Short mmCIF file of C-alpha atoms in Angstrom, two decimals:
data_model
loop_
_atom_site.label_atom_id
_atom_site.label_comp_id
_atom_site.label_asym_id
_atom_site.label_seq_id
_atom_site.Cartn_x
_atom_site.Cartn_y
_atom_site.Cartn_z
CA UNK A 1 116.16 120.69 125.74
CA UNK A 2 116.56 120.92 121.82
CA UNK A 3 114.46 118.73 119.94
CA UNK A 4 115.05 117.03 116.82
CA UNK A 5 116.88 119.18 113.87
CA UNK A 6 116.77 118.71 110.46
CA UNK A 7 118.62 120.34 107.56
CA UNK A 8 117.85 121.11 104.66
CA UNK A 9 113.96 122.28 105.58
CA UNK A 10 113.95 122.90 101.82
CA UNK A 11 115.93 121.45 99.17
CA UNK A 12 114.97 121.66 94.76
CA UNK A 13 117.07 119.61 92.63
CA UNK A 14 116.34 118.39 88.75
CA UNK A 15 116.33 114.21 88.46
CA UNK A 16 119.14 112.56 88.69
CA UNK A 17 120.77 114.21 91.02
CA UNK A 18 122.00 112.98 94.47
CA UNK A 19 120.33 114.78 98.13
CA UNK A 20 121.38 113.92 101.40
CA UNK A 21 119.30 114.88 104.65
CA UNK A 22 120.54 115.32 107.68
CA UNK A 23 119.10 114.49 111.28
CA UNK A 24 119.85 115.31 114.78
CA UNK A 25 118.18 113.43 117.17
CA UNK A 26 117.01 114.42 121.21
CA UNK A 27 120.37 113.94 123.53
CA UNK A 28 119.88 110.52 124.59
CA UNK A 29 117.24 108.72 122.17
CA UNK A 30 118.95 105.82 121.11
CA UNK A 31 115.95 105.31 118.35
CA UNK A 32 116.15 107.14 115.52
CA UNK A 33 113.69 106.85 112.59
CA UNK A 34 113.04 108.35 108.87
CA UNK A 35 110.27 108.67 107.49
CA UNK A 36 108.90 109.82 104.04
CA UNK A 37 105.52 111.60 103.84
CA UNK A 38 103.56 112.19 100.54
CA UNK A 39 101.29 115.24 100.24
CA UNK A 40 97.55 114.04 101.79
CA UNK A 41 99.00 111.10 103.23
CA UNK A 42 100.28 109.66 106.80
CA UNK A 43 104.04 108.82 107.32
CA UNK A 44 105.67 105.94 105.97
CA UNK A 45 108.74 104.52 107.44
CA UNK A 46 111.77 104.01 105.66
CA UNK A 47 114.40 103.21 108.55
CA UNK A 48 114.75 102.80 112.03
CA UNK A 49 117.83 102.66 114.23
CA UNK A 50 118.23 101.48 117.14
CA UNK A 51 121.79 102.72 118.27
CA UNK A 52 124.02 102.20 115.42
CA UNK A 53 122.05 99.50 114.13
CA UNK A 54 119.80 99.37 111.58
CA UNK A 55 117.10 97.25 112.62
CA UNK A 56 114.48 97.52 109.97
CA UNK A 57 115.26 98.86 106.75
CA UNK A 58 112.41 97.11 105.04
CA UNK A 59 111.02 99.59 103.35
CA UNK A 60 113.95 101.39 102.46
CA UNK A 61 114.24 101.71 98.49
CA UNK A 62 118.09 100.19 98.39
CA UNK A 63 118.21 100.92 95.13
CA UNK A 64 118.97 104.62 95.53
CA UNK A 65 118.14 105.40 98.84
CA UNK A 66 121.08 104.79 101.74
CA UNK A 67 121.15 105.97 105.43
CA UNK A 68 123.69 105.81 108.07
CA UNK A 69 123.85 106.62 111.48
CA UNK A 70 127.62 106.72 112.54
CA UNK A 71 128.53 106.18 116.48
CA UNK A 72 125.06 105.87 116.88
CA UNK A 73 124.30 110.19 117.16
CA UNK A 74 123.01 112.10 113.80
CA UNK A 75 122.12 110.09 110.83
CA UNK A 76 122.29 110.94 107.31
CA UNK A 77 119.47 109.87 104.62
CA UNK A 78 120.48 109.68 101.11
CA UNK A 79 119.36 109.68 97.53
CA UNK A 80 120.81 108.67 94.79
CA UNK A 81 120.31 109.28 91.73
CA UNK A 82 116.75 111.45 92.75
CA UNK A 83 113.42 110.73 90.74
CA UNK A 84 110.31 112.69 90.24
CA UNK A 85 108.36 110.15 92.49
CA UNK A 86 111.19 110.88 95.29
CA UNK A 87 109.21 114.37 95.68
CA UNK A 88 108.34 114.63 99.60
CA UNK A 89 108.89 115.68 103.29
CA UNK A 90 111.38 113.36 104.80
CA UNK A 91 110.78 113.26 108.45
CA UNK A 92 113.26 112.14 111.05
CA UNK A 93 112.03 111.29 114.52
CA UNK A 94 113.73 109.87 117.89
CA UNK A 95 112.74 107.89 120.97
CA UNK A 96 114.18 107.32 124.06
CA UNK A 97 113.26 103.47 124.15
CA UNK A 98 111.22 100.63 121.64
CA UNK A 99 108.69 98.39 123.11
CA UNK A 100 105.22 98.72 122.67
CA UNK A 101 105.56 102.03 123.97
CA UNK A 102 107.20 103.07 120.61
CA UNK A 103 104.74 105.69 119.93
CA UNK A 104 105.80 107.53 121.73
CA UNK A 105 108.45 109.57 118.45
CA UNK A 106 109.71 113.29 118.48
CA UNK A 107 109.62 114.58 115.38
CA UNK A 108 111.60 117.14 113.68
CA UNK A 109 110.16 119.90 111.08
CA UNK A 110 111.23 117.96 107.77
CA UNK A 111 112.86 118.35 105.04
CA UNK A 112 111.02 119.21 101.71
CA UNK A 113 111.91 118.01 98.28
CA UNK A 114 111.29 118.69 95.27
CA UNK A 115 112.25 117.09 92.26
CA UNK A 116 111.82 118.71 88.87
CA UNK B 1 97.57 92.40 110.31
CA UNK B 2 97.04 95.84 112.20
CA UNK B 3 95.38 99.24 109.95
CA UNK B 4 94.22 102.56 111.03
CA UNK B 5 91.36 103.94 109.21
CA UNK B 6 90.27 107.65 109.41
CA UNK B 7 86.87 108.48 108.35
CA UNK B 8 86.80 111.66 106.70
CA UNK B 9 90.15 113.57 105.21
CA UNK B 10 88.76 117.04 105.93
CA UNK B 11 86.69 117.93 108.71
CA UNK B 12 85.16 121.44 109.09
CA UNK B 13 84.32 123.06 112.09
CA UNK B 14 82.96 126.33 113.39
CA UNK B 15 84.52 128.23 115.78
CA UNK B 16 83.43 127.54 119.24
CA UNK B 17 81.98 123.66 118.05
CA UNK B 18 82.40 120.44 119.08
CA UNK B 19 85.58 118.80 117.04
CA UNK B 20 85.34 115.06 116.38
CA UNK B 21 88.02 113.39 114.29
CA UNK B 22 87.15 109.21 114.03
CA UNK B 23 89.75 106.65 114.10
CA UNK B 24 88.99 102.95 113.83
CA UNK B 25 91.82 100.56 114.25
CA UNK B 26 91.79 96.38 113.27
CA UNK B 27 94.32 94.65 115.95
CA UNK B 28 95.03 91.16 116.60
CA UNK B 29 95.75 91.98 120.39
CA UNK B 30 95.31 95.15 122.81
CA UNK B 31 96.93 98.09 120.72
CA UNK B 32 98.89 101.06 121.66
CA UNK B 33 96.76 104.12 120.52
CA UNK B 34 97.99 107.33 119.26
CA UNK B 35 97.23 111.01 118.20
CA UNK B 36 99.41 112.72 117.13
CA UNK B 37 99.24 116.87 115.59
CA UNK B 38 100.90 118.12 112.35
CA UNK B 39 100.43 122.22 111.95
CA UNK B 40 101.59 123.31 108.47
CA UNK B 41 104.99 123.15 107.60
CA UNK B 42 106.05 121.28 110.82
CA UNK B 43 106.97 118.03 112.42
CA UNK B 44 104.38 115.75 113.69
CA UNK B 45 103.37 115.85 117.59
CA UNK B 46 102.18 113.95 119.94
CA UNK B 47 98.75 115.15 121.37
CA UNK B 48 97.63 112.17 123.41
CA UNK B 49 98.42 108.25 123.40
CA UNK B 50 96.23 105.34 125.04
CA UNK B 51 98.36 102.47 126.75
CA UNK B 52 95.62 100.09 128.47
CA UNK B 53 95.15 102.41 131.47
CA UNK B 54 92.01 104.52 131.82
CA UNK B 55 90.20 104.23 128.25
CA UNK B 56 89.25 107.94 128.44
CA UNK B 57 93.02 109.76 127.77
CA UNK B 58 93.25 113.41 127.89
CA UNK B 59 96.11 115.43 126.09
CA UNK B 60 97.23 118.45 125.37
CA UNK B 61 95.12 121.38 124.07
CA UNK B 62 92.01 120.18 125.56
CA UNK B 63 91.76 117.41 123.47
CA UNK B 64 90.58 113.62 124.46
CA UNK B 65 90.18 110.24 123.15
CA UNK B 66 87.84 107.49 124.33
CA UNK B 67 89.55 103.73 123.60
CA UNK B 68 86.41 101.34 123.17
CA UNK B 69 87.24 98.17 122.44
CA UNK B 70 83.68 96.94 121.21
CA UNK B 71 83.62 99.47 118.33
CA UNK B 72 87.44 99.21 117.81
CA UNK B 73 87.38 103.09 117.97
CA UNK B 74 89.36 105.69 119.04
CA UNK B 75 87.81 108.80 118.20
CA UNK B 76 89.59 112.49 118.71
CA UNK B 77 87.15 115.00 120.61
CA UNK B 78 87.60 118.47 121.78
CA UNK B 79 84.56 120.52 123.43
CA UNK B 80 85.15 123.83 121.71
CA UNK B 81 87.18 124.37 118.68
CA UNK B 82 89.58 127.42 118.32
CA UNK B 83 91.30 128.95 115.50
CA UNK B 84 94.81 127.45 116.54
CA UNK B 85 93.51 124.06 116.17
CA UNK B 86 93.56 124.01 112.30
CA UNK B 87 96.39 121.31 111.36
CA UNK B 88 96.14 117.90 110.40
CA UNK B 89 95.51 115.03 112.58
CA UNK B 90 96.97 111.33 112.82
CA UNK B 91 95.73 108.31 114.50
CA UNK B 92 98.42 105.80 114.23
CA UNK B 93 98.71 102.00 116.25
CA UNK B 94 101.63 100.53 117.34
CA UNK B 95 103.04 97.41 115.84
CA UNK B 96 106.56 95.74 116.62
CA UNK B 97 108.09 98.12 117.53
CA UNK B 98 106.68 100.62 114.74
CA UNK B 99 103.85 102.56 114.13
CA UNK B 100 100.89 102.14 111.46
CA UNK B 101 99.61 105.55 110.38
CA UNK B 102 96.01 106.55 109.42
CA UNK B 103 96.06 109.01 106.02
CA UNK B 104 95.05 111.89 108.19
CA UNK B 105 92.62 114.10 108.40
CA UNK B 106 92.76 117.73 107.84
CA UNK B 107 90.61 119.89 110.32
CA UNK B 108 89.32 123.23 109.40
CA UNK B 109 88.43 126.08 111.37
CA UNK B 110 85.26 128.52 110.15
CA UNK B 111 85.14 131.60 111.78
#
């Protein structure tokens, strides 16, 4: 069974410019999650989808950040325009099911920005 | 409101030692407990999780985790430490329908 891919795993742009991630999640998971990680420090969420929907976009900076996850499959993570601060791994992750069980995420390898 | 705090953001180890990574946890009711594994340059993974069955949860790579609710701990052991077990661990809790991360801690290996 694949697991979750990611692309870019790597991506350098100057500021101001626009990035887009992309995810593939497990067959099946109908949760899908991004997350943003800073160097030293534990994942913060930015999304999560549950289907189609996005259920908690909280802590999503609407600003310049938009995501979408069209007919409820791969989802695409966006920034625009980018900012030095906006330097960091964006992880995506799936789940089969929420509930308290929701631990329970399968990650992918990331994608790494830089911002210069 | 639920945190996960992890004493120590490096750990070093010798070869062959006991590992212990500590994880302490505030929670207004029974948590969900995880561990979860990041090796460089890779995704997070899951290594063990504790669900309010037995409070002593084994996972994978000969790690455990002992849930005890009077010292709202959930402390990361392993009996013998190995080379392949440098990476950076997270404790995380979950909490409607998310998780709350610890920063991590880093564990190094010392041959």
């Amino acid at each position: 069974e694949a697991g979750v891919v990611q692309s870019p795993r790597y991506k350098i742009i100057e500021k101001k410019q626009p990035v887009a991630f992309w995810c593939n999640p497990i067959s099946g998971h109908n949760t899908l999650y991004w997350y943003r990680q800073n160097l030293g420090q534990g994942p913060e969420l930015l999304i999560r989808y549950e289907n189609e929907e996005a259920v908690d976009d909280s802590q999503l900076p609407k600003d310049r950040f938009s995501a979408e996850r069209l007919k409820g499959v791969d989802s695409t993570l966006k920034i625009q325009p980018a900012e030095l601060g906006d330097s960091a791994v964006y992880l995506c992750a799936s789940s089969p099911s929420t509930g308290r069980t929701a631990g329970e995420l399968f990650f992918g390898e990331g994608s790494r920005l830089t911002v210069l | 409101a639920q945190s996960v705090t992890q004493l120590g953001s490096h750990v070093s180890v010798s070869e062959g030692a006991l590992v212990l990574l500590r994880c302490n946890y505030s929670s207004s009711v029974p948590p969900y407990l995880f561990w979860y594994v990041q090796y460089p340059n890779q995704g997070l993974q899951l290594l063990l999780k504790y669900t309010s069955a037995a409070t002593l949860v084994k996972g994978i790579n000969g790690f455990e985790a002992e849930f005890k609710k009077s010292e709202t701990s959930f402390h990361l052991t392993k009996p013998s430490a190995h080379m392949s077990d440098a990476a950076e661990y997270f404790c995380a809790v979950s909490r409607n329908y998310q998780l709350i991360w610890g920063a991590g801690t880093k564990l190094i290996i010392k041959p």
